[in-house]
CSV table of C-alpha atoms in Angstrom, one decimal:
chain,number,residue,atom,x,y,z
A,1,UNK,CA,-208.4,117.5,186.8
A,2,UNK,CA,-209.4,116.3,190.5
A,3,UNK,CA,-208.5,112.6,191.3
A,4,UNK,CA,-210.6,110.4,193.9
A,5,UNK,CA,-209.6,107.6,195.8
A,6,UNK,CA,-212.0,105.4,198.7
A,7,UNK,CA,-210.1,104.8,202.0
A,8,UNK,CA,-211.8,101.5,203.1
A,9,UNK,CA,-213.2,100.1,205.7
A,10,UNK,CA,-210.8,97.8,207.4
A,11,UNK,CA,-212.8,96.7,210.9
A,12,UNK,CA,-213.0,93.1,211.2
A,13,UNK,CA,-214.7,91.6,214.1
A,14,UNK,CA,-212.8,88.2,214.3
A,15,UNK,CA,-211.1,86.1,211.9
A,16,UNK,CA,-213.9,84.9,209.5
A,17,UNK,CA,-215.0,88.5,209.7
A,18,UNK,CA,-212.0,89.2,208.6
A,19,UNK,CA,-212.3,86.8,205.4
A,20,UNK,CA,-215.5,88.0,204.8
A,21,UNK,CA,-214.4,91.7,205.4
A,22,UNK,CA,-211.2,90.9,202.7
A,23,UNK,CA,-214.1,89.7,199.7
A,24,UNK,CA,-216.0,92.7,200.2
A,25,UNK,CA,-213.3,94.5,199.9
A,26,UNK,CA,-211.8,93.2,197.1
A,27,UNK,CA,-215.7,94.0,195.3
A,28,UNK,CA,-215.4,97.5,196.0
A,29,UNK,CA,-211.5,97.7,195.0
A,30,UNK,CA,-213.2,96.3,191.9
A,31,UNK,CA,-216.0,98.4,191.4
A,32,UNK,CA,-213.9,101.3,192.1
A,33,UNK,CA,-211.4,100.6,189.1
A,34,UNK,CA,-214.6,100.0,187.2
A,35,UNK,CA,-216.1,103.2,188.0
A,36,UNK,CA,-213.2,105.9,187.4
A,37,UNK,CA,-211.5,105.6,190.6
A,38,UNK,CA,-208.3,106.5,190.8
A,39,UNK,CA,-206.7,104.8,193.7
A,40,UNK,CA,-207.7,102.5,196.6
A,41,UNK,CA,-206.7,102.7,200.2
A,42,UNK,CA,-206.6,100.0,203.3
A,43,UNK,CA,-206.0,101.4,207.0
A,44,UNK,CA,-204.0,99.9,209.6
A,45,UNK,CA,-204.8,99.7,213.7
A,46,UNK,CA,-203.5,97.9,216.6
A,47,UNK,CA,-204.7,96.7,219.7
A,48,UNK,CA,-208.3,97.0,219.4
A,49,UNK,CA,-210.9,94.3,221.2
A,50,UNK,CA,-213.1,94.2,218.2
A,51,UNK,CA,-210.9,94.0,215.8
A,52,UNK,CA,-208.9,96.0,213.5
A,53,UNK,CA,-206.5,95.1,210.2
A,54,UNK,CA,-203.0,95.4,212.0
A,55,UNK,CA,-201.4,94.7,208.6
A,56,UNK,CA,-202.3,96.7,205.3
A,57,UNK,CA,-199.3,95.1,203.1
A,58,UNK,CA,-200.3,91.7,202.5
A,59,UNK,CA,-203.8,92.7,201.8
A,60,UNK,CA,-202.3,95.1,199.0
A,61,UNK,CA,-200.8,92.3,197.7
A,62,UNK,CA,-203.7,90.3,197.4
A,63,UNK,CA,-205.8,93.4,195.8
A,64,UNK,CA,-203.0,94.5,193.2
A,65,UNK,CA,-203.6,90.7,192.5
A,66,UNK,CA,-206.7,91.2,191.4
A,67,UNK,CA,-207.2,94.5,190.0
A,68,UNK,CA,-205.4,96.1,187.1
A,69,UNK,CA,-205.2,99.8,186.9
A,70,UNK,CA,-206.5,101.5,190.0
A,71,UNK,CA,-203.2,102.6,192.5
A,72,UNK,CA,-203.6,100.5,195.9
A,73,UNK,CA,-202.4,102.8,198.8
A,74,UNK,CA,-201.7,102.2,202.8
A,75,UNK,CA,-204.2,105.2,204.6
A,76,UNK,CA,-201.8,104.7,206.7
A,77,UNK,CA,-199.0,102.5,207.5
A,78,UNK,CA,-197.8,103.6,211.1
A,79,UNK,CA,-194.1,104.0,210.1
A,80,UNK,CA,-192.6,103.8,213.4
A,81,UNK,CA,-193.6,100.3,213.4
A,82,UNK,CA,-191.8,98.9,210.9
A,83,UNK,CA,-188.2,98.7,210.4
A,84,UNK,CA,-187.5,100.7,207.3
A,85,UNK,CA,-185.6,98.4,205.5
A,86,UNK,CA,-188.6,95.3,205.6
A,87,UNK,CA,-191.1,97.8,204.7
A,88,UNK,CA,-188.8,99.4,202.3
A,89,UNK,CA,-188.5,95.3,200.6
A,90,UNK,CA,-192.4,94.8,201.6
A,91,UNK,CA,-193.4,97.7,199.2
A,92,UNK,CA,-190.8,97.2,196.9
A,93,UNK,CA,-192.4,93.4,196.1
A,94,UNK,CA,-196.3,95.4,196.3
A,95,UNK,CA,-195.3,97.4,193.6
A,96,UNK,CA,-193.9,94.8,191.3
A,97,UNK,CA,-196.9,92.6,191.7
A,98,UNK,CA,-199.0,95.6,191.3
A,99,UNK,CA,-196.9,96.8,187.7
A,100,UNK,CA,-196.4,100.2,189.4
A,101,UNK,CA,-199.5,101.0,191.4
A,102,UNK,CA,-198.4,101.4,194.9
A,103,UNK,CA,-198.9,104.3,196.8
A,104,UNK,CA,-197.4,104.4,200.6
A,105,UNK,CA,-199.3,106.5,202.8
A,106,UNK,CA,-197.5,106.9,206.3
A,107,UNK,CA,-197.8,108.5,209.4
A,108,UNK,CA,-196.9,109.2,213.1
A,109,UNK,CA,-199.1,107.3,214.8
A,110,UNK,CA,-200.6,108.3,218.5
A,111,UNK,CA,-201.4,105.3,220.8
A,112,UNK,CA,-199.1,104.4,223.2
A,113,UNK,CA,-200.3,100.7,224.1
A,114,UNK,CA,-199.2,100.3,220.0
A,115,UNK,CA,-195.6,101.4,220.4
A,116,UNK,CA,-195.3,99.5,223.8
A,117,UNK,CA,-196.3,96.0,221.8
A,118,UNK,CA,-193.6,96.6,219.4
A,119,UNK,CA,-191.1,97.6,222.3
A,120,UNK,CA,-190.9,101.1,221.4
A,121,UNK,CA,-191.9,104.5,222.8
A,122,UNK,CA,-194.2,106.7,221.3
A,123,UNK,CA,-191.8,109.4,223.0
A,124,UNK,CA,-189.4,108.4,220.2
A,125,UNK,CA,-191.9,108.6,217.2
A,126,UNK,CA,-190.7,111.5,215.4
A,127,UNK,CA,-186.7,110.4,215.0
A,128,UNK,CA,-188.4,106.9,214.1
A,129,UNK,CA,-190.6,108.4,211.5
A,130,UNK,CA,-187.5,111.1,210.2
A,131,UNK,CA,-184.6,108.4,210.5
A,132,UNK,CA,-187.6,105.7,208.8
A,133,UNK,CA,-188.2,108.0,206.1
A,134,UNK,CA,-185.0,108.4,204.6
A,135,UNK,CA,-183.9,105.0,204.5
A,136,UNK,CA,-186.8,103.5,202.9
A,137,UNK,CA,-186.2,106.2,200.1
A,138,UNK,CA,-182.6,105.6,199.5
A,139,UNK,CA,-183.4,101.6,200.3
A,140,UNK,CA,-185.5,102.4,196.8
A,141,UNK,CA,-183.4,104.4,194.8
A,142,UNK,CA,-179.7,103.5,196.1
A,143,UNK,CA,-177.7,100.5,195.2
A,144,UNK,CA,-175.9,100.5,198.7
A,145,UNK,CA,-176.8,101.8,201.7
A,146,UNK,CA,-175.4,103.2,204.7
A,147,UNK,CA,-176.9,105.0,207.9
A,148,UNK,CA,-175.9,106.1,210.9
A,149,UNK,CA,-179.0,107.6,213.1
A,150,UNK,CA,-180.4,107.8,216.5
A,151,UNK,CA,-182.5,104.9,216.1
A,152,UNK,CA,-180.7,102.8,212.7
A,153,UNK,CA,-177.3,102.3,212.1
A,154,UNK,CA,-176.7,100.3,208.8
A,155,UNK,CA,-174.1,99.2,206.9
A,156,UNK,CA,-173.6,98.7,203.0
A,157,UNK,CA,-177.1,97.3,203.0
A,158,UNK,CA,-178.8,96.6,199.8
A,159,UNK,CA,-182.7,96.6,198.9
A,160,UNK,CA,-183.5,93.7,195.5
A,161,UNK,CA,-185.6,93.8,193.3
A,162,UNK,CA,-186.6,97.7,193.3
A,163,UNK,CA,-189.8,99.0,192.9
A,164,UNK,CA,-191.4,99.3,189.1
A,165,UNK,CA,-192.0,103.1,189.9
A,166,UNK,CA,-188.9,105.6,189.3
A,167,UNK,CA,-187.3,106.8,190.7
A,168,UNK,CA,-189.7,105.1,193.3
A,169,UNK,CA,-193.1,104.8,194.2
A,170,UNK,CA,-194.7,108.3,196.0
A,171,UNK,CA,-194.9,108.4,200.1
A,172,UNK,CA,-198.0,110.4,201.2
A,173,UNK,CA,-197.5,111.8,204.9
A,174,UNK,CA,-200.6,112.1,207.0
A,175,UNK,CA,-200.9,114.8,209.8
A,176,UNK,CA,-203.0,117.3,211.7
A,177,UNK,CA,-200.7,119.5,213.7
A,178,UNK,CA,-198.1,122.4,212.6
A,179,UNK,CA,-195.0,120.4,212.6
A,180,UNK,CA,-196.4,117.8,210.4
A,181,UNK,CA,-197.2,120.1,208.1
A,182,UNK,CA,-193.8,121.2,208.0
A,183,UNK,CA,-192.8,117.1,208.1
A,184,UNK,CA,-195.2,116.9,205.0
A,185,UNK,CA,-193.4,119.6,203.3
A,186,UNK,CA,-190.2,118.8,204.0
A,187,UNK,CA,-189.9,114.7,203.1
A,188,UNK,CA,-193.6,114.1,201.8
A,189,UNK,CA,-194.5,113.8,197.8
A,190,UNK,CA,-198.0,114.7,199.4
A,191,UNK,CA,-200.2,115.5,202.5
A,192,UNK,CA,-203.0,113.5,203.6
A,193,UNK,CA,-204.8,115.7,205.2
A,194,UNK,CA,-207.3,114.3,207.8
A,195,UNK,CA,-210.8,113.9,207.9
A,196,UNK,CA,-211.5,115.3,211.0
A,197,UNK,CA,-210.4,119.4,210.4
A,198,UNK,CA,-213.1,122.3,209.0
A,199,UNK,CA,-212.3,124.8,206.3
A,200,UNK,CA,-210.8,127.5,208.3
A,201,UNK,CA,-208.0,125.7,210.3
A,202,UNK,CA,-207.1,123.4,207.3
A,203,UNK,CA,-206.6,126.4,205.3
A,204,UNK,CA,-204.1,127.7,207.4
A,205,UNK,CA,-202.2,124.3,207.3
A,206,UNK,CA,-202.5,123.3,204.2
A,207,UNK,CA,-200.9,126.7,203.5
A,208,UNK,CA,-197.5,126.0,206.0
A,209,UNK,CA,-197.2,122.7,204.4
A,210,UNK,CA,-197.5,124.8,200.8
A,211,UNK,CA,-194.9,126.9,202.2
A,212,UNK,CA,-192.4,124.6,203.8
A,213,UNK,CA,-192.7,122.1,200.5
A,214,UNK,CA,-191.9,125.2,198.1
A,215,UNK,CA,-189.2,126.5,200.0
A,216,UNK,CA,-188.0,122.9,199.7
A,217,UNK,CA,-188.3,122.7,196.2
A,218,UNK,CA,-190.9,120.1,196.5
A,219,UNK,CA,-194.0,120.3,194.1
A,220,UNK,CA,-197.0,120.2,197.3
A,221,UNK,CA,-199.9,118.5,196.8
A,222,UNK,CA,-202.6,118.1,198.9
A,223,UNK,CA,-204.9,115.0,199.3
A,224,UNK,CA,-208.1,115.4,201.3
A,225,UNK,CA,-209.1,112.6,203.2
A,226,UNK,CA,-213.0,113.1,203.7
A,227,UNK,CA,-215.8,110.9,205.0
A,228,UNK,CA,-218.8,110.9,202.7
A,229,UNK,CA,-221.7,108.9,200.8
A,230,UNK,CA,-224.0,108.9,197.6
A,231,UNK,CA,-227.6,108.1,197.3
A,232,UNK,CA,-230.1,109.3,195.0
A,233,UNK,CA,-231.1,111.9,197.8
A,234,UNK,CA,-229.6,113.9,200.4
A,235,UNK,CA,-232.3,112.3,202.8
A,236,UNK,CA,-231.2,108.8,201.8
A,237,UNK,CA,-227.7,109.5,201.8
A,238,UNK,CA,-227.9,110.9,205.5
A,239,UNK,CA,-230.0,108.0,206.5
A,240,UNK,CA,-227.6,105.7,205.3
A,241,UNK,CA,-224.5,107.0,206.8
A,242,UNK,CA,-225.2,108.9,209.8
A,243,UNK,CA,-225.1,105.8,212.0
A,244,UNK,CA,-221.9,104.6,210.3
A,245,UNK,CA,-219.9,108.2,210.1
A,246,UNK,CA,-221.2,108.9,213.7
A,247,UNK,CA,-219.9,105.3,215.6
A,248,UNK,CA,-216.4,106.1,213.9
A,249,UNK,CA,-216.0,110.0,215.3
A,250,UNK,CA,-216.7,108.4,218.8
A,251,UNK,CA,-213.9,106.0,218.1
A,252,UNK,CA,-211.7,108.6,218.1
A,253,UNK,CA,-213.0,110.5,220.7
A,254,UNK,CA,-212.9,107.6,223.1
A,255,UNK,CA,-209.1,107.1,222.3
A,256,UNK,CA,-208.5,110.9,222.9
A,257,UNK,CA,-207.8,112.5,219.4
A,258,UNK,CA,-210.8,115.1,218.8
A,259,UNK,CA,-213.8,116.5,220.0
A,260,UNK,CA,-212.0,116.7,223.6
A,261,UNK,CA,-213.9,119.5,224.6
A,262,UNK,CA,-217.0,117.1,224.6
A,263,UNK,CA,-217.6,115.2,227.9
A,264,UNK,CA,-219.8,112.4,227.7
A,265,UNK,CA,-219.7,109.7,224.1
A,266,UNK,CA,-223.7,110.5,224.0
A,267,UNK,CA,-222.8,114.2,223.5
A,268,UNK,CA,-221.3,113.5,220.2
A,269,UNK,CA,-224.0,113.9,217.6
A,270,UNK,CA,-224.2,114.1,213.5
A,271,UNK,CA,-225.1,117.5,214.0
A,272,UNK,CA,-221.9,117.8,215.8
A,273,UNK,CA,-220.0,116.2,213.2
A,274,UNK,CA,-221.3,119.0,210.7
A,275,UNK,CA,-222.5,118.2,206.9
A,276,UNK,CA,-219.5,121.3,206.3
A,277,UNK,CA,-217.0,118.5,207.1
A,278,UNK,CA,-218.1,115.5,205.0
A,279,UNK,CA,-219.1,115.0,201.1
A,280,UNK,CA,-222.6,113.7,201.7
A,281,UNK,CA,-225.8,113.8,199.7
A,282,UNK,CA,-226.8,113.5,196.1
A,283,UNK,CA,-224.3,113.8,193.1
A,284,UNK,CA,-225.2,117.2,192.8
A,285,UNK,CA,-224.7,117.9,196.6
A,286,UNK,CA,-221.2,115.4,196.1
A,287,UNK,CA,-220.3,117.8,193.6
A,288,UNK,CA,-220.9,121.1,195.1
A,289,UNK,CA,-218.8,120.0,198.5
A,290,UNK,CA,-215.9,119.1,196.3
A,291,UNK,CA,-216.0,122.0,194.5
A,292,UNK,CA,-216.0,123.9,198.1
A,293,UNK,CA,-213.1,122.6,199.1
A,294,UNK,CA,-211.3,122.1,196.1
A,295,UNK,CA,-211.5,126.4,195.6
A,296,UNK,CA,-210.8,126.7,199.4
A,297,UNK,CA,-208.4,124.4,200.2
A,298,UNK,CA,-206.7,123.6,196.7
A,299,UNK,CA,-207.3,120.2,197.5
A,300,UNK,CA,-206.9,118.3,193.6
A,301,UNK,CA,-207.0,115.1,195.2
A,302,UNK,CA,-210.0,113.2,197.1
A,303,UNK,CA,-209.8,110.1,199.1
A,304,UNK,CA,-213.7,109.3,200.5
A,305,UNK,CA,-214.3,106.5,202.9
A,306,UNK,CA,-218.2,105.5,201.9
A,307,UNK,CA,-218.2,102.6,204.5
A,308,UNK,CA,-217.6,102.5,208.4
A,309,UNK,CA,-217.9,99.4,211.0
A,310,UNK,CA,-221.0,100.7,211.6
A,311,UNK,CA,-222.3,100.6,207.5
A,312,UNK,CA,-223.9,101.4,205.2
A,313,UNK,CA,-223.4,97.8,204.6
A,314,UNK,CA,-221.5,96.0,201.6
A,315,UNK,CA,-224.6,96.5,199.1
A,316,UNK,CA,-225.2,99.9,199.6
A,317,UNK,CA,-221.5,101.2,199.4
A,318,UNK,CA,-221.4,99.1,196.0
A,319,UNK,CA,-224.1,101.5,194.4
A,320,UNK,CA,-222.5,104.7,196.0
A,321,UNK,CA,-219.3,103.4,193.9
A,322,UNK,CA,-220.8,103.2,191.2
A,323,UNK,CA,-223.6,106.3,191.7
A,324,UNK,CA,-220.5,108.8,192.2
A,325,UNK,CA,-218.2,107.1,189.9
A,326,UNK,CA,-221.5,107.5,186.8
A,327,UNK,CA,-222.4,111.1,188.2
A,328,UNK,CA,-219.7,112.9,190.3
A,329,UNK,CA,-216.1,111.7,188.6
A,330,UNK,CA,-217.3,112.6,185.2
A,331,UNK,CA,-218.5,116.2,186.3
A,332,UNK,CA,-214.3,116.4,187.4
A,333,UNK,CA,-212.6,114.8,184.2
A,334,UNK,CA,-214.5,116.7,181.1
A,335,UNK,CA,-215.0,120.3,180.3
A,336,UNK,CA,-218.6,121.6,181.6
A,337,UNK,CA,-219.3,118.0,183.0
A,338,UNK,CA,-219.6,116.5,179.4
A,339,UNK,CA,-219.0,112.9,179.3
A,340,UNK,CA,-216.8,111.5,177.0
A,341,UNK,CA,-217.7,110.6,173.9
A,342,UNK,CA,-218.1,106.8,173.3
């Protein structure tokens, strides 16, 4: 059976955006959980003019609040921004208002101006991510704790009330690159595997992380994180979320992460993008994508961001929840595409 999550929007533009951003959000948590949806996921970013949510956890809080079955998830918390003890307690509290839904979703991070606002380097990211790791695991699962690291040193430390989950909720580890695939492998329960990379290269590294999590002893899993949208049509889906999909891969370009090769923003088209790298269209066109990269990538596991700060707005990204969760999902969970019987 193939799972699907939605990786949110989380793009405020000030602080009754924000409030507004946080009710729409809470709709679509909803009409996710209503829909088949397995899980629900909030991003974090730092530093940004326009606005950005810098802090996934309390909003977690205040979704498991008012949802009841769907897993809530960080897409991702930067863990070398957080000492691992508070977000080891932070979590710990998310989960037990949630009744066991939590899912932590962590990663690196990349920009430096983020690090320098906490103090940090992002020179030291990796022994903060490695050294974070551990603690927050045995913060969950140990009664004491002691650690003596590069970057923590604690003493006979002790994490109350632990998390509903056991032996503790899962940690997903995002990455692009070789040695987070091996990172994945090696301390992940999962890999979010970025929404940027094509077939052919994410093959190859979804098959180190395969490799480096069995030699482990670790059960791999990969979870593909994938930009995409549902309309009746392929026309109207494209029309719909081309502007959106397109203003977020210049994002990224701008803060130097992909399409480097490209020299001017206006450069950066859809076409660029490539309908190969999203799950765009009708159902059946939904269907057929996931079915692609599910028998090419082994990906069981789908997390879809419908909505962008550019759109499709708040109304349209309701009816693609509940357009794929009526005529994609069930084409996933029963034999042939039969619905369930009611």
């Amino acid at each position: 059976m193939i799972k699907f999550g939605v990786m949110a929007n989380s793009h405020p533009a000030s602080a009754e955006a924000l409030s507004r951003l946080v009710d729409e959000m809470t709709a679509e948590a909803q009409q996710a959980e209503q829909y088949g949806f397995d899980s629900f996921f909030v991003t974090e970013h730092h530093q940004e003019p326009s606005g950005y949510l810098p802090s996934p956890l309390p909003l977690l809080a205040a979704l498991a609040a008012r949802t009841s079955t769907i897993r809530l998830g960080t897409g991702i918390a930067v863990l070398p921004l957080y000492h691992p003890v508070r977000l080891a307690e932070d979590c710990a509290v998310i989960d037990i208002i949630s009744k066991g839904r939590l899912i932590l979703g962590v990663g690196l991070g990349y920009q430096e101006v983020d690090f320098a606002a906490y103090g940090l380097r992002v020179s030291d990211r990796v022994s903060l991510f490695e050294e974070g790791i551990e603690i927050v695991k045995r913060a969950w699962t140990e009664e004491k704790l002691s650690f003596a690291g590069k970057r923590y040193t604690l003493t006979n430390i002790s994490v109350t009330p632990k998390p509903v989950q056991k032996p503790r909720p899962p940690i997903w580890i995002a990455g692009v690159g070789d040695e987070a695939m091996k990172r994945a492998g090696r301390v992940g329960d999962a890999l979010l595997a970025d929404s940027f990379q094509l077939p052919g290269r994410l093959k190859r590294r979804t098959d180190l992380y395969r490799q480096t999590a069995e030699s482990r002893g670790n059960r791999a899993q990969v979870v593909l994180f994938r930009e995409g949208f549902v309309a009746k049509t392929r026309e109207e889906a494209v029309r719909e979320y081309e502007q959106g999909v397109l203003s977020t891969h210049r994002y990224y370009w701008r803060h130097g992460s992909y399409y480097q090769d490209i020299k001017k923003e206006e450069d950066l088209d859809f076409k660029r993008i490539g309908l190969d790298r999203l799950i765009l269209g009708s159902p059946q066109d939904c269907a057929e994508r996931i079915r692609a990269w599910n028998a090419e990538i082994g990906a069981d596991y789908f997390l879809i961001r419908f909505k962008h700060p550019a759109g499709p707005p708040h109304a349209k990204v309701m009816e693609a929840l509940r357009l794929f969760g009526e005529e994609v999902i069930p084409k996933f969970r029963f034999p042939q595409g039969e619905q369930e019987d009611t």
